[in-house]
Short mmCIF file of C-alpha atoms and ligand atoms in Angstrom, two decimals:
data_model
loop_
_atom_site.label_atom_id
_atom_site.label_comp_id
_atom_site.label_asym_id
_atom_site.label_seq_id
_atom_site.Cartn_x
_atom_site.Cartn_y
_atom_site.Cartn_z
CA UNK H 6 -9.53 -32.57 6.50
CA UNK H 7 -6.84 -32.38 3.82
CA UNK H 8 -7.73 -33.24 0.25
CA UNK H 9 -4.32 -33.82 -1.31
CA UNK H 10 -5.52 -34.43 -4.85
CA UNK H 11 -7.61 -31.31 -5.17
CA UNK H 12 -6.85 -29.50 -8.40
CA UNK H 13 -6.66 -25.76 -8.11
CA UNK H 14 -6.40 -23.20 -10.90
CA UNK H 15 -5.43 -19.66 -9.99
CA UNK H 16 -6.08 -16.77 -12.36
CA UNK H 17 -3.39 -14.16 -11.76
CA UNK H 18 0.17 -14.44 -10.46
CA UNK H 19 0.28 -11.41 -8.13
CA UNK H 20 0.50 -11.72 -4.34
CA UNK H 21 -3.16 -12.79 -4.13
CA UNK H 22 -2.42 -15.64 -6.55
CA UNK H 23 1.16 -16.73 -5.87
CA UNK H 24 0.92 -16.73 -2.08
CA UNK H 25 -2.22 -18.85 -2.40
CA UNK H 26 -0.39 -21.21 -4.74
CA UNK H 27 2.42 -21.71 -2.23
CA UNK H 28 -0.03 -22.59 0.55
CA UNK H 29 -2.06 -24.94 -1.64
CA UNK H 30 1.06 -26.71 -2.94
CA UNK H 31 2.33 -27.10 0.64
CA UNK H 32 -0.99 -28.80 1.46
CA UNK H 33 -0.54 -31.26 -1.40
CA UNK H 34 -2.93 -29.83 -4.00
CA UNK H 35 -2.18 -29.83 -7.73
CA UNK H 36 -1.81 -26.15 -8.47
CA UNK H 37 -1.74 -24.27 -11.78
CA UNK H 38 -1.31 -20.52 -12.06
CA UNK H 39 -2.47 -18.81 -15.23
CA UNK H 40 -0.88 -15.38 -15.53
CA UNK H 41 -0.90 -12.93 -18.41
CA UNK H 42 1.78 -10.38 -17.53
CA UNK H 43 4.49 -11.90 -15.36
CA UNK H 44 4.76 -13.59 -11.97
CA UNK H 45 4.58 -11.24 -9.02
CA UNK H 46 1.80 -9.40 -10.80
CA UNK H 47 1.37 -5.68 -10.98
CA UNK H 48 2.57 -5.59 -7.39
CA UNK H 49 6.08 -6.71 -8.33
CA UNK H 50 6.35 -5.49 -11.92
CA UNK H 51 4.65 -2.09 -12.05
CA UNK H 52 3.16 -0.91 -8.76
CA UNK H 53 4.40 -1.66 -5.26
CA UNK H 54 7.97 -2.86 -5.85
CA UNK H 55 8.93 -0.26 -8.50
CA UNK H 56 7.44 2.62 -6.51
CA UNK H 57 9.25 1.61 -3.32
CA UNK H 58 12.48 1.25 -5.27
CA UNK H 59 12.01 4.81 -6.55
CA UNK H 60 11.34 5.90 -2.96
CA UNK H 61 14.65 4.34 -1.86
CA UNK H 62 16.46 6.76 -4.18
CA UNK H 63 14.31 9.73 -3.15
CA UNK H 64 15.00 8.96 0.53
CA UNK H 65 18.72 9.09 -0.17
CA UNK H 66 18.31 12.45 -1.91
CA UNK H 67 16.41 13.66 1.15
CA UNK H 68 19.29 12.59 3.39
CA UNK H 69 21.74 14.44 1.15
CA UNK H 70 19.68 17.61 1.40
CA UNK H 71 19.63 17.36 5.20
CA UNK H 72 23.30 16.45 5.56
CA UNK H 73 24.72 20.01 5.75
CA UNK H 74 22.81 20.56 9.01
CA UNK H 75 24.53 17.48 10.40
CA UNK H 76 27.95 19.02 9.76
CA UNK H 77 28.84 17.19 6.55
CA UNK H 78 30.98 19.01 3.99
CA UNK H 79 32.10 17.77 0.59
CA UNK H 80 35.84 18.67 0.09
CA UNK H 81 35.72 20.85 -3.01
CA UNK H 82 32.01 21.06 -3.67
CA UNK H 83 30.97 23.22 -0.73
CA UNK H 84 28.23 22.11 1.63
CA UNK H 85 26.75 18.69 0.95
CA UNK H 86 23.26 20.14 0.92
CA UNK H 87 22.17 18.14 -2.06
CA UNK H 88 22.33 21.22 -4.31
CA UNK H 89 25.04 19.66 -6.39
CA UNK H 90 23.52 16.20 -6.46
CA UNK H 91 21.35 15.19 -9.37
CA UNK H 92 19.53 12.07 -10.40
CA UNK H 93 20.61 9.98 -13.38
CA UNK H 94 17.10 9.11 -14.54
CA UNK H 95 17.93 6.30 -17.02
CA UNK H 96 20.07 4.64 -14.36
CA UNK H 97 17.39 5.06 -11.69
CA UNK H 98 14.63 3.71 -13.94
CA UNK H 99 16.91 0.92 -15.15
CA UNK H 100 17.51 -0.09 -11.53
CA UNK H 101 13.77 0.02 -10.81
CA UNK H 102 12.93 -2.25 -13.73
CA UNK H 103 15.82 -4.67 -13.15
CA UNK H 104 14.89 -5.04 -9.50
CA UNK H 105 11.26 -5.74 -10.41
CA UNK H 106 12.33 -8.41 -12.92
CA UNK H 107 14.65 -9.99 -10.36
CA UNK H 108 11.84 -10.08 -7.80
CA UNK H 109 9.53 -11.67 -10.38
CA UNK H 110 12.20 -14.30 -11.10
CA UNK H 111 12.42 -15.04 -7.36
CA UNK H 112 8.67 -15.63 -7.26
CA UNK H 113 8.93 -17.93 -10.29
CA UNK H 114 11.72 -19.91 -8.61
CA UNK H 115 9.73 -20.33 -5.39
CA UNK H 116 6.68 -21.57 -7.30
CA UNK H 117 8.78 -23.98 -9.36
CA UNK H 118 10.39 -25.35 -6.20
CA UNK H 119 6.93 -26.10 -4.80
CA UNK H 120 5.84 -27.87 -7.99
CA UNK H 121 3.33 -25.21 -9.08
CA UNK H 122 2.60 -25.29 -12.82
CA UNK H 123 2.59 -21.89 -14.50
CA UNK H 124 0.84 -21.14 -17.79
CA UNK H 125 1.45 -17.81 -19.49
CA UNK H 126 -1.72 -16.37 -20.96
CA UNK H 127 -5.01 -14.71 -20.24
CA UNK H 128 -7.44 -17.11 -18.62
CA UNK H 129 -11.19 -17.08 -18.40
CA UNK H 130 -13.70 -19.06 -16.39
CA UNK H 131 -16.03 -21.48 -18.17
CA UNK H 132 -19.04 -23.36 -16.89
CA UNK H 133 -18.69 -27.15 -16.68
CA UNK H 134 -20.88 -29.83 -15.19
CA UNK H 135 -19.54 -31.00 -11.81
CA UNK H 136 -16.37 -28.94 -11.58
CA UNK H 137 -14.96 -25.66 -12.91
CA UNK H 138 -12.98 -24.88 -15.99
CA UNK H 139 -10.48 -22.27 -17.04
CA UNK H 140 -9.70 -21.63 -20.68
CA UNK H 141 -6.30 -20.27 -21.76
CA UNK H 142 -5.84 -19.97 -25.51
CA UNK H 143 -7.05 -23.26 -26.94
CA UNK H 144 -6.46 -25.16 -23.71
CA UNK H 145 -9.19 -25.96 -21.16
CA UNK H 146 -8.14 -26.93 -17.64
CA UNK H 147 -10.54 -28.62 -15.23
CA UNK H 148 -10.39 -27.58 -11.59
CA UNK H 149 -12.07 -28.52 -8.32
CA UNK H 150 -11.36 -25.01 -7.06
CA UNK H 151 -10.68 -21.74 -8.90
CA UNK H 152 -9.14 -18.66 -7.32
CA UNK H 153 -9.64 -15.38 -9.17
CA UNK H 154 -6.77 -13.00 -8.37
CA UNK H 155 -6.63 -10.82 -11.46
CA UNK H 156 -5.86 -7.53 -9.70
CA UNK H 157 -6.75 -4.13 -11.09
CA UNK H 158 -5.77 -1.39 -13.52
CA UNK H 159 -5.30 2.37 -13.22
CA UNK H 160 -8.62 4.21 -13.52
CA UNK H 161 -8.76 6.49 -16.55
CA UNK H 162 -10.50 9.89 -16.45
CA UNK H 163 -12.39 10.45 -19.73
CA UNK H 164 -10.78 13.89 -20.25
CA UNK H 165 -7.29 12.80 -19.31
CA UNK H 166 -6.27 9.71 -21.22
CA UNK H 167 -2.61 8.71 -20.69
CA UNK H 168 -0.39 8.89 -23.77
CA UNK H 169 2.66 7.34 -22.09
CA UNK H 170 4.80 10.38 -22.88
CA UNK H 171 3.49 13.45 -21.06
CA UNK H 172 0.21 12.27 -19.59
CA UNK H 173 1.02 9.21 -17.57
CA UNK H 174 -0.30 6.59 -15.21
CA UNK H 175 2.11 5.22 -12.61
CA UNK H 176 2.94 2.17 -14.71
CA UNK H 177 4.39 4.37 -17.48
CA UNK H 178 6.78 6.48 -15.39
CA UNK H 179 9.73 4.13 -15.61
CA UNK H 180 9.82 4.25 -19.41
CA UNK H 181 10.63 7.98 -19.43
CA UNK H 182 14.21 8.93 -20.28
CA UNK H 183 14.27 11.90 -17.92
CA UNK H 184 12.90 13.02 -14.59
CA UNK H 185 9.86 15.18 -15.23
CA UNK H 186 11.08 18.76 -14.60
CA UNK H 187 7.55 19.90 -13.64
CA UNK H 188 5.14 17.18 -12.60
CA UNK H 189 1.45 17.72 -11.98
CA UNK H 190 0.12 14.89 -9.83
CA UNK H 191 -3.64 14.49 -10.06
CA UNK H 192 -5.03 12.77 -6.96
CA UNK H 193 -3.78 13.06 -3.40
CA UNK H 194 -4.60 9.60 -2.09
CA UNK H 195 -1.84 7.19 -1.09
CA UNK H 196 -0.40 6.70 -4.59
CA UNK H 197 -0.49 10.39 -5.48
CA UNK H 198 1.06 11.45 -2.18
CA UNK H 199 3.84 8.85 -2.47
CA UNK H 200 4.85 9.90 -5.99
CA UNK H 201 4.53 13.61 -5.21
CA UNK H 202 6.81 13.15 -2.19
CA UNK H 203 9.34 11.04 -4.09
CA UNK H 204 9.61 13.28 -7.17
CA UNK H 205 9.85 16.42 -5.05
CA UNK H 206 12.85 14.89 -3.27
CA UNK H 207 14.39 13.81 -6.59
CA UNK H 208 14.42 17.42 -7.76
CA UNK H 209 11.18 17.73 -9.71
CA UNK H 210 8.93 20.76 -9.20
CA UNK H 211 5.67 19.10 -8.12
CA UNK H 212 2.12 20.43 -8.16
CA UNK H 213 -0.30 18.17 -6.29
CA UNK H 214 -3.98 18.49 -7.14
CA UNK H 215 -6.23 17.35 -4.33
CA UNK H 216 -9.99 17.30 -4.66
CA UNK H 217 -10.36 17.47 -0.89
CA UNK H 218 -9.46 20.09 1.70
CA UNK H 219 -6.21 18.30 2.53
CA UNK H 220 -4.01 15.57 1.11
CA UNK H 221 -4.55 11.93 2.13
CA UNK H 222 -8.23 12.45 3.01
CA UNK H 223 -8.75 8.83 4.09
CA UNK H 224 -5.86 8.81 6.55
CA UNK H 225 -5.29 9.94 10.13
CA UNK H 226 -5.92 13.71 9.95
CA UNK H 227 -2.97 14.61 12.22
CA UNK H 228 -0.65 12.53 10.05
CA UNK H 229 -1.97 14.09 6.84
CA UNK H 230 -1.43 17.57 8.27
CA UNK H 231 2.23 16.77 9.07
CA UNK H 232 2.89 15.40 5.58
CA UNK H 233 1.13 18.26 3.80
CA UNK H 234 3.09 20.75 5.90
CA UNK H 235 6.36 19.04 4.91
CA UNK H 236 5.30 19.02 1.25
CA UNK H 237 4.63 22.77 1.27
CA UNK H 238 7.77 23.61 3.24
CA UNK H 239 9.88 21.77 0.67
CA UNK H 240 8.39 23.85 -2.13
CA UNK H 241 5.58 21.68 -3.45
CA UNK H 242 2.46 23.46 -4.69
CA UNK H 243 -0.55 21.77 -3.12
CA UNK H 244 -3.89 22.77 -4.62
CA UNK H 245 -6.64 21.74 -2.19
CA UNK H 246 -10.33 21.57 -3.10
CA UNK H 247 -9.29 21.34 -6.75
CA UNK H 248 -10.63 18.75 -9.14
CA UNK H 249 -9.01 18.05 -12.50
CA UNK H 250 -11.48 18.06 -15.39
CA UNK H 251 -9.02 17.31 -18.18
CA UNK H 252 -5.36 16.96 -19.07
CA UNK H 253 -4.10 17.51 -22.58
CA UNK H 254 -0.84 18.06 -24.42
CA UNK H 255 0.11 21.67 -25.02
CA UNK H 256 3.27 22.14 -27.04
CA UNK H 257 6.05 20.39 -25.16
CA UNK H 258 4.08 20.21 -21.95
CA UNK H 259 0.73 19.47 -20.38
CA UNK H 260 -2.25 21.64 -19.55
CA UNK H 261 -4.47 20.44 -16.73
CA UNK H 262 -7.80 22.24 -16.50
CA UNK H 263 -9.62 22.21 -13.18
CA UNK H 264 -13.41 22.00 -12.89
CA UNK H 265 -13.51 25.65 -11.75
CA UNK H 266 -11.72 26.70 -14.95
CA UNK H 267 -8.24 27.26 -13.51
CA UNK H 268 -5.33 26.08 -15.64
CA UNK H 269 -2.25 24.28 -14.30
CA UNK H 270 0.77 23.84 -16.56
CA UNK H 271 3.69 21.46 -16.29
CA UNK H 272 5.96 19.30 -18.38
CA UNK H 273 4.27 16.04 -17.33
CA UNK H 274 1.09 14.92 -15.61
CA UNK H 275 0.72 11.81 -13.46
CA UNK H 276 -2.79 10.49 -12.93
CA UNK H 277 -3.43 8.69 -9.65
CA UNK H 278 -7.19 8.56 -9.49
CA UNK H 279 -7.78 5.01 -8.36
CA UNK H 280 -7.84 1.41 -9.48
CA UNK H 281 -10.57 -0.45 -11.36
CA UNK H 282 -10.91 -4.23 -11.06
CA UNK H 283 -9.63 -6.53 -13.82
CA UNK H 284 -12.84 -8.52 -13.70
CA UNK H 285 -14.37 -7.92 -17.12
CA UNK H 286 -14.36 -10.37 -20.02
CA UNK H 287 -13.12 -13.33 -18.01
CA UNK H 288 -16.38 -15.25 -17.71
CA UNK H 289 -17.22 -14.26 -14.13
CA UNK H 290 -20.75 -13.01 -14.70
CA UNK H 291 -21.47 -15.95 -17.05
CA UNK H 292 -20.35 -18.37 -14.33
CA UNK H 293 -22.68 -16.66 -11.85
CA UNK H 294 -19.97 -14.90 -9.81
CA UNK H 295 -21.53 -11.82 -8.23
CA UNK H 296 -19.82 -8.47 -8.89
CA UNK H 297 -20.68 -5.21 -7.15
CA UNK H 298 -21.79 -2.12 -9.07
CA UNK H 299 -18.16 -1.08 -9.67
CA UNK H 300 -17.19 -4.52 -10.98
CA UNK H 301 -15.35 -5.80 -7.88
CA UNK H 302 -15.82 -9.50 -7.10
CA UNK H 303 -17.96 -9.91 -3.99
CA UNK H 304 -16.31 -12.10 -1.36
CA UNK H 305 -16.88 -13.02 2.26
CA UNK H 306 -14.21 -13.09 4.96
CA UNK H 307 -12.90 -16.47 3.83
CA UNK H 308 -12.66 -15.29 0.19
CA UNK H 309 -15.66 -17.25 -1.11
CA UNK H 310 -17.55 -15.77 -4.06
CA UNK H 311 -21.23 -16.41 -4.75
CA UNK H 312 -20.30 -19.62 -6.63
CA UNK H 313 -19.26 -22.66 -4.57
CA UNK H 314 -15.67 -23.62 -5.36
CA UNK H 315 -14.80 -20.21 -6.83
CA UNK H 316 -12.79 -17.96 -4.54
CA UNK H 317 -11.32 -14.49 -5.14
CA UNK H 318 -8.48 -12.52 -3.58
CA UNK H 319 -6.69 -9.20 -3.92
CA UNK H 320 -7.45 -5.98 -5.74
CA UNK H 321 -10.15 -7.55 -7.91
CA UNK H 322 -12.25 -7.85 -4.73
CA UNK H 323 -11.82 -4.19 -3.74
CA UNK H 324 -11.11 -5.20 -0.12
CA UNK H 325 -8.31 -2.99 1.26
CA UNK H 326 -5.98 -2.79 -1.74
CA UNK H 327 -2.66 -3.87 -0.26
CA UNK H 328 -0.29 -6.64 -1.25
CA UNK H 329 -0.37 -8.02 2.30
CA UNK H 330 -4.18 -8.18 2.28
CA UNK H 331 -4.24 -9.78 -1.18
CA UNK H 332 -1.77 -12.43 -0.01
CA UNK H 333 -3.76 -13.13 3.17
CA UNK H 334 -7.03 -13.38 1.25
CA UNK H 335 -5.39 -15.87 -1.13
CA UNK H 336 -3.96 -17.99 1.68
CA UNK H 337 -7.28 -17.96 3.56
CA UNK H 338 -9.05 -19.11 0.38
CA UNK H 339 -6.74 -22.09 0.05
CA UNK H 340 -6.89 -23.05 3.73
CA UNK H 341 -10.67 -22.91 3.52
CA UNK H 342 -10.93 -24.77 0.20
CA UNK H 343 -8.59 -27.51 1.41
CA UNK H 344 -10.41 -28.00 4.69
CA UNK H 345 -7.84 -26.45 7.02
CA UNK H 346 -8.80 -24.53 10.14
CA UNK H 347 -8.98 -20.92 9.07
CA UNK H 348 -9.41 -17.56 10.75
CA UNK H 349 -11.54 -15.12 8.75
CA UNK H 350 -9.81 -11.98 7.40
CA UNK H 351 -9.44 -9.33 10.14
CA UNK H 352 -9.03 -5.92 8.57
CA UNK H 353 -8.77 -4.39 12.06
CA UNK H 354 -5.29 -5.90 12.32
CA UNK H 355 -3.84 -4.79 8.99
CA UNK H 356 -0.66 -2.74 9.24
CA UNK H 357 -0.20 -0.26 6.38
CA UNK H 358 2.30 2.41 5.41
CA UNK H 359 2.22 5.44 3.16
CA UNK H 360 5.77 5.81 1.90
CA UNK H 361 5.94 9.58 1.90
CA UNK H 362 8.76 11.46 3.62
CA UNK H 363 8.07 11.15 6.55
CA UNK H 364 6.24 7.83 6.34
CA UNK H 365 2.81 7.29 7.88
CA UNK H 366 2.24 3.83 9.36
CA UNK H 367 -1.01 2.69 10.92
CA UNK H 368 -2.51 -0.40 12.50
CA UNK H 369 -5.73 -1.27 14.28
CA UNK H 370 -8.65 1.08 14.93
CA UNK H 371 -8.44 4.63 13.62
CA UNK H 372 -9.34 7.87 15.35
CA UNK H 373 -12.43 8.40 13.17
CA UNK H 374 -14.04 5.33 14.77
CA UNK H 375 -13.11 6.63 18.20
CA UNK H 376 -14.47 10.11 17.51
CA UNK H 377 -17.72 8.71 16.10
CA UNK H 378 -18.21 6.76 19.34
CA UNK H 379 -18.03 3.37 17.58
CA UNK H 380 -14.96 2.44 19.62
CA UNK H 381 -14.22 3.71 23.13
CA UNK H 382 -10.54 4.46 23.49
CA UNK H 383 -8.05 6.76 25.16
CA UNK H 384 -5.60 8.52 22.85
CA UNK H 385 -2.06 9.67 23.50
CA UNK H 386 0.03 11.53 20.92
CA UNK H 387 3.73 12.26 21.42
CA UNK H 388 5.55 14.59 19.04
CA UNK H 389 8.89 13.25 17.85
CA UNK H 390 10.39 16.72 18.22
CA UNK H 391 10.99 15.85 21.90
CA UNK H 392 12.56 12.46 21.13
CA UNK H 393 16.34 12.49 21.71
CA UNK H 394 17.14 10.22 18.75
CA UNK H 395 15.03 12.35 16.40
CA UNK H 396 16.97 15.44 17.50
CA UNK H 397 20.29 13.65 16.93
CA UNK H 398 19.23 12.56 13.47
CA UNK H 399 18.04 16.04 12.63
CA UNK H 400 14.33 15.68 12.09
CA UNK H 401 11.33 17.04 13.92
CA UNK H 402 8.30 16.18 11.80
CA UNK H 403 6.28 13.28 13.11
CA UNK H 404 4.63 11.69 16.09
CA UNK H 405 3.57 8.49 17.76
CA UNK H 406 -0.07 7.98 18.64
CA UNK H 407 -1.55 5.08 20.59
CA UNK H 408 -5.19 4.13 21.14
CA UNK H 409 -6.07 2.00 24.19
CA UNK H 410 -9.23 0.67 25.76
CA UNK H 411 -10.02 2.74 28.88
CA UNK H 412 -11.25 -0.31 30.80
CA UNK H 413 -8.82 -3.09 29.96
CA UNK H 414 -5.86 -1.02 28.82
CA UNK H 415 -5.62 -3.15 25.68
CA UNK H 416 -3.84 -1.43 22.81
CA UNK H 417 -6.34 -1.08 19.99
CA UNK H 418 -4.24 0.67 17.39
CA UNK H 419 -1.72 3.34 16.62
CA UNK H 420 -0.21 5.74 14.14
CA UNK H 421 3.48 6.45 13.63
CA UNK H 422 4.66 9.36 11.48
CA UNK H 423 8.43 9.21 11.13
CA UNK H 424 11.24 8.19 8.83
CA UNK H 425 10.95 4.38 8.58
CA UNK H 426 7.59 4.36 10.36
CA UNK H 427 7.00 1.20 8.31
CA UNK H 428 9.52 -0.56 10.56
CA UNK H 429 8.46 1.09 13.83
CA UNK H 430 4.81 0.10 13.51
CA UNK H 431 5.61 -3.57 14.12
CA UNK H 432 5.73 -2.95 17.89
CA UNK H 433 2.18 -1.63 17.79
CA UNK H 434 1.08 -4.43 15.43
CA UNK H 435 2.35 -7.05 17.84
CA UNK H 436 0.52 -5.31 20.69
CA UNK H 437 -2.75 -5.23 18.70
CA UNK H 438 -2.45 -8.82 17.46
CA UNK H 439 -1.39 -10.27 20.81
CA UNK H 440 -3.95 -8.24 22.83
CA UNK H 441 -1.20 -6.55 24.85
CA UNK H 442 -2.09 -3.86 27.35
CA UNK H 443 -0.46 -0.46 27.82
CA UNK H 444 1.03 -1.77 31.08
CA UNK H 445 2.72 -4.65 29.24
CA UNK H 446 4.14 -2.35 26.58
CA UNK H 447 5.14 0.24 29.18
CA UNK H 448 7.12 -2.45 31.04
CA UNK H 449 8.94 -3.48 27.86
CA UNK H 450 12.50 -2.22 27.42
CA UNK H 451 13.17 0.06 24.49
CA UNK H 452 16.66 1.20 23.52
CA UNK H 453 17.86 4.65 24.61
CA UNK H 454 18.05 6.69 22.46
CA UNK H 455 15.55 5.38 19.93
CA UNK H 456 12.39 6.39 18.15
CA UNK H 457 10.71 3.28 19.52
CA UNK H 458 11.29 4.80 22.96
CA UNK H 459 8.39 7.11 22.11
CA UNK H 460 6.14 4.05 21.79
CA UNK H 461 6.90 2.81 25.31
CA UNK H 462 6.62 6.37 26.62
CA UNK H 463 3.18 6.75 25.00
CA UNK H 464 2.15 3.47 26.65
CA UNK H 465 3.37 4.81 30.03
CA UNK H 466 1.23 7.90 29.56
CA UNK H 467 -1.81 5.67 29.06
CA UNK H 468 -1.23 3.67 32.28
CA UNK H 469 -3.83 4.16 35.00
CA UNK H 470 -3.49 2.55 38.44
CA UNK H 471 -7.08 1.34 38.94
CA UNK H 472 -7.80 -0.35 35.64
CA UNK H 473 -10.41 -3.15 35.74
CA UNK H 474 -9.56 -6.58 34.31
CA UNK H 475 -11.91 -6.71 31.32
CA UNK H 476 -9.84 -7.67 28.29
CA UNK H 477 -12.42 -7.59 25.45
CA UNK H 478 -14.33 -4.42 25.94
CA UNK H 479 -13.24 -2.11 23.16
CA UNK H 480 -16.58 -1.56 21.35
CA UNK H 481 -18.54 1.32 22.85
C1 FAD O 27 1.81 2.65 -7.13
C2 FAD O 27 1.36 1.61 -6.16
C3 FAD O 27 2.14 1.32 -5.06
C4 FAD O 27 1.74 0.34 -4.15
N1 FAD O 27 2.50 0.11 -3.05
C5 FAD O 27 2.10 -0.80 -2.16
C6 FAD O 27 2.86 -1.03 -0.98
O1 FAD O 27 3.87 -0.36 -0.74
N2 FAD O 27 2.45 -1.98 -0.12
C7 FAD O 27 1.32 -2.72 -0.36
O2 FAD O 27 0.99 -3.58 0.47
N3 FAD O 27 0.58 -2.54 -1.46
C8 FAD O 27 0.94 -1.59 -2.35
N4 FAD O 27 0.19 -1.38 -3.47
C9 FAD O 27 -0.99 -2.22 -3.72
C10 FAD O 27 -0.58 -3.58 -4.30
O3 FAD O 27 0.25 -3.39 -5.43
C11 FAD O 27 -1.82 -4.37 -4.69
O4 FAD O 27 -2.70 -4.40 -3.60
C12 FAD O 27 -1.44 -5.78 -5.12
O5 FAD O 27 -0.72 -5.73 -6.31
C13 FAD O 27 -2.68 -6.64 -5.31
O6 FAD O 27 -2.26 -7.93 -5.67
P1 FAD O 27 -3.17 -8.86 -6.60
O7 FAD O 27 -2.59 -10.22 -6.54
O8 FAD O 27 -4.60 -8.68 -6.27
O9 FAD O 27 -3.03 -8.25 -8.08
P2 FAD O 27 -1.83 -7.88 -9.02
O10 FAD O 27 -0.57 -7.65 -8.28
O11 FAD O 27 -2.37 -6.78 -9.86
O12 FAD O 27 -1.63 -9.18 -9.92
C14 FAD O 27 -2.65 -9.63 -10.77
C15 FAD O 27 -2.04 -10.43 -11.89
O13 FAD O 27 -3.09 -11.07 -12.62
C16 FAD O 27 -2.80 -10.97 -14.01
N5 FAD O 27 -4.09 -11.12 -14.73
C17 FAD O 27 -5.10 -10.23 -14.84
N6 FAD O 27 -6.10 -10.77 -15.55
C18 FAD O 27 -5.70 -12.03 -15.87
C19 FAD O 27 -6.33 -13.09 -16.57
N7 FAD O 27 -7.56 -13.00 -17.09
N8 FAD O 27 -5.65 -14.24 -16.72
C20 FAD O 27 -4.40 -14.38 -16.21
N9 FAD O 27 -3.78 -13.41 -15.51
C21 FAD O 27 -4.44 -12.25 -15.35
C22 FAD O 27 -2.19 -9.59 -14.13
O14 FAD O 27 -1.50 -9.44 -15.32
C23 FAD O 27 -1.28 -9.59 -12.91
O15 FAD O 27 -0.06 -10.24 -13.24
C24 FAD O 27 0.55 -0.38 -4.38
C25 FAD O 27 -0.26 -0.10 -5.49
C26 FAD O 27 0.13 0.90 -6.35
C27 FAD O 27 -0.74 1.24 -7.52
#
């Protein structure tokens, strides 16, 4: 049942907070967002939006490099192989920051249009009898419901503290006045791989330090192998099984020392070693909100914390750290708090992309769960090197992989490694969400020639004539 006069205070104006605010306002609640650093949050101002804007420029540089093979010549500059192209760093970084500010202004306008009140400042939870309270400066706001969506911050290694000039976290990159000539990227997870890929394409000499055997250790192994192969082929130095112990300034550059004593030198060092929750000093423990041993707010699948009426969403909960997940957690919290019918968060259906070149997009179950026997599924992998459109466009790195239930034929997940895989994955997402079978996808028209043609072809390869009709049988 709707409760139109419910007062809701949201701590944090990132996607976990502002998407929740929009839903709650639509349902008639009185909504206040308290935000310390700008609407849109780190997502819009420092993390997701700026990095993808940088990637847009690096993609274009990649196209320039590949253009000579496609028969393009520049009249008096010789082959348009990208050799003569260079990046105007102040202009690039200026564009990144302006676009982030514009996106933040769009969020502010949407919230204002829905009647959401915004207070600039750092808020903290306080105990009150009967309801909840949030304190901002000298102001105390009473609330029936509080949503904590305070996000996270770059993790700092004790021996490698960013100085904002040579030793950097990803939020400091856009204040440089040049492209780093030699960049050492510490950490080969999603963030490290994305920046390593982007800067390599922009013309930086990149060294990527990976503590594991291969880059992107949490991702589909076949996809990680393709991306690491591309990295190395394009001249990146990838140091596997290498752990950084420290990073310090040395003259005009940086010296990174590995735990085995090796030294790696460059002009700049970018640290991408994870995110810690912004959950300290905001009254959570005092209010009885349970945190895990790393400080993430514990939530259930409808975003409830251990305290009735206090919900949490986004990176501060440590649940899959994606803007789309943060936004869904926030919306679910509001639907639940305001008595709407709500479906619990389904991480099995989250579509995600790693914006390397080529991109890696995934949805649904992963192959690790299939190999461990947790999920029974058939797997088909088609290399894009045989796809006609890929040949025309001049690339050969990548593949399409589909996972389907052997009994029902239901599509359980997939992986796409390709330029713009982030767009191609939607077909697989729809199949997973709508419980489509390989037969249904195989009977769907795709365009000829197209990369998505490989998706329907993979589905055709998974068709079997004598499949039983048992639609919900994917667990082993
Ligand atoms: C480099 C990078 C690239 C990424 N790219 C992608 C991507 O391509 N796609 C994707 O889906 N995800 C991406 N992510 C992840 C995504 O940015 C996060 O999952 C998302 O920002 C989480 O949203 P949030 O609302 O939890 O927190 P945030 O976006 O961090 O927002 C939290 C807000 O709360 C404010 N705040 C903190 N404490 C307080 C307080 N006490 N009072 C008031 N306000 C407070 C903060 O200042 C901030 O404005 C990326 C992350 C990184 C690091």
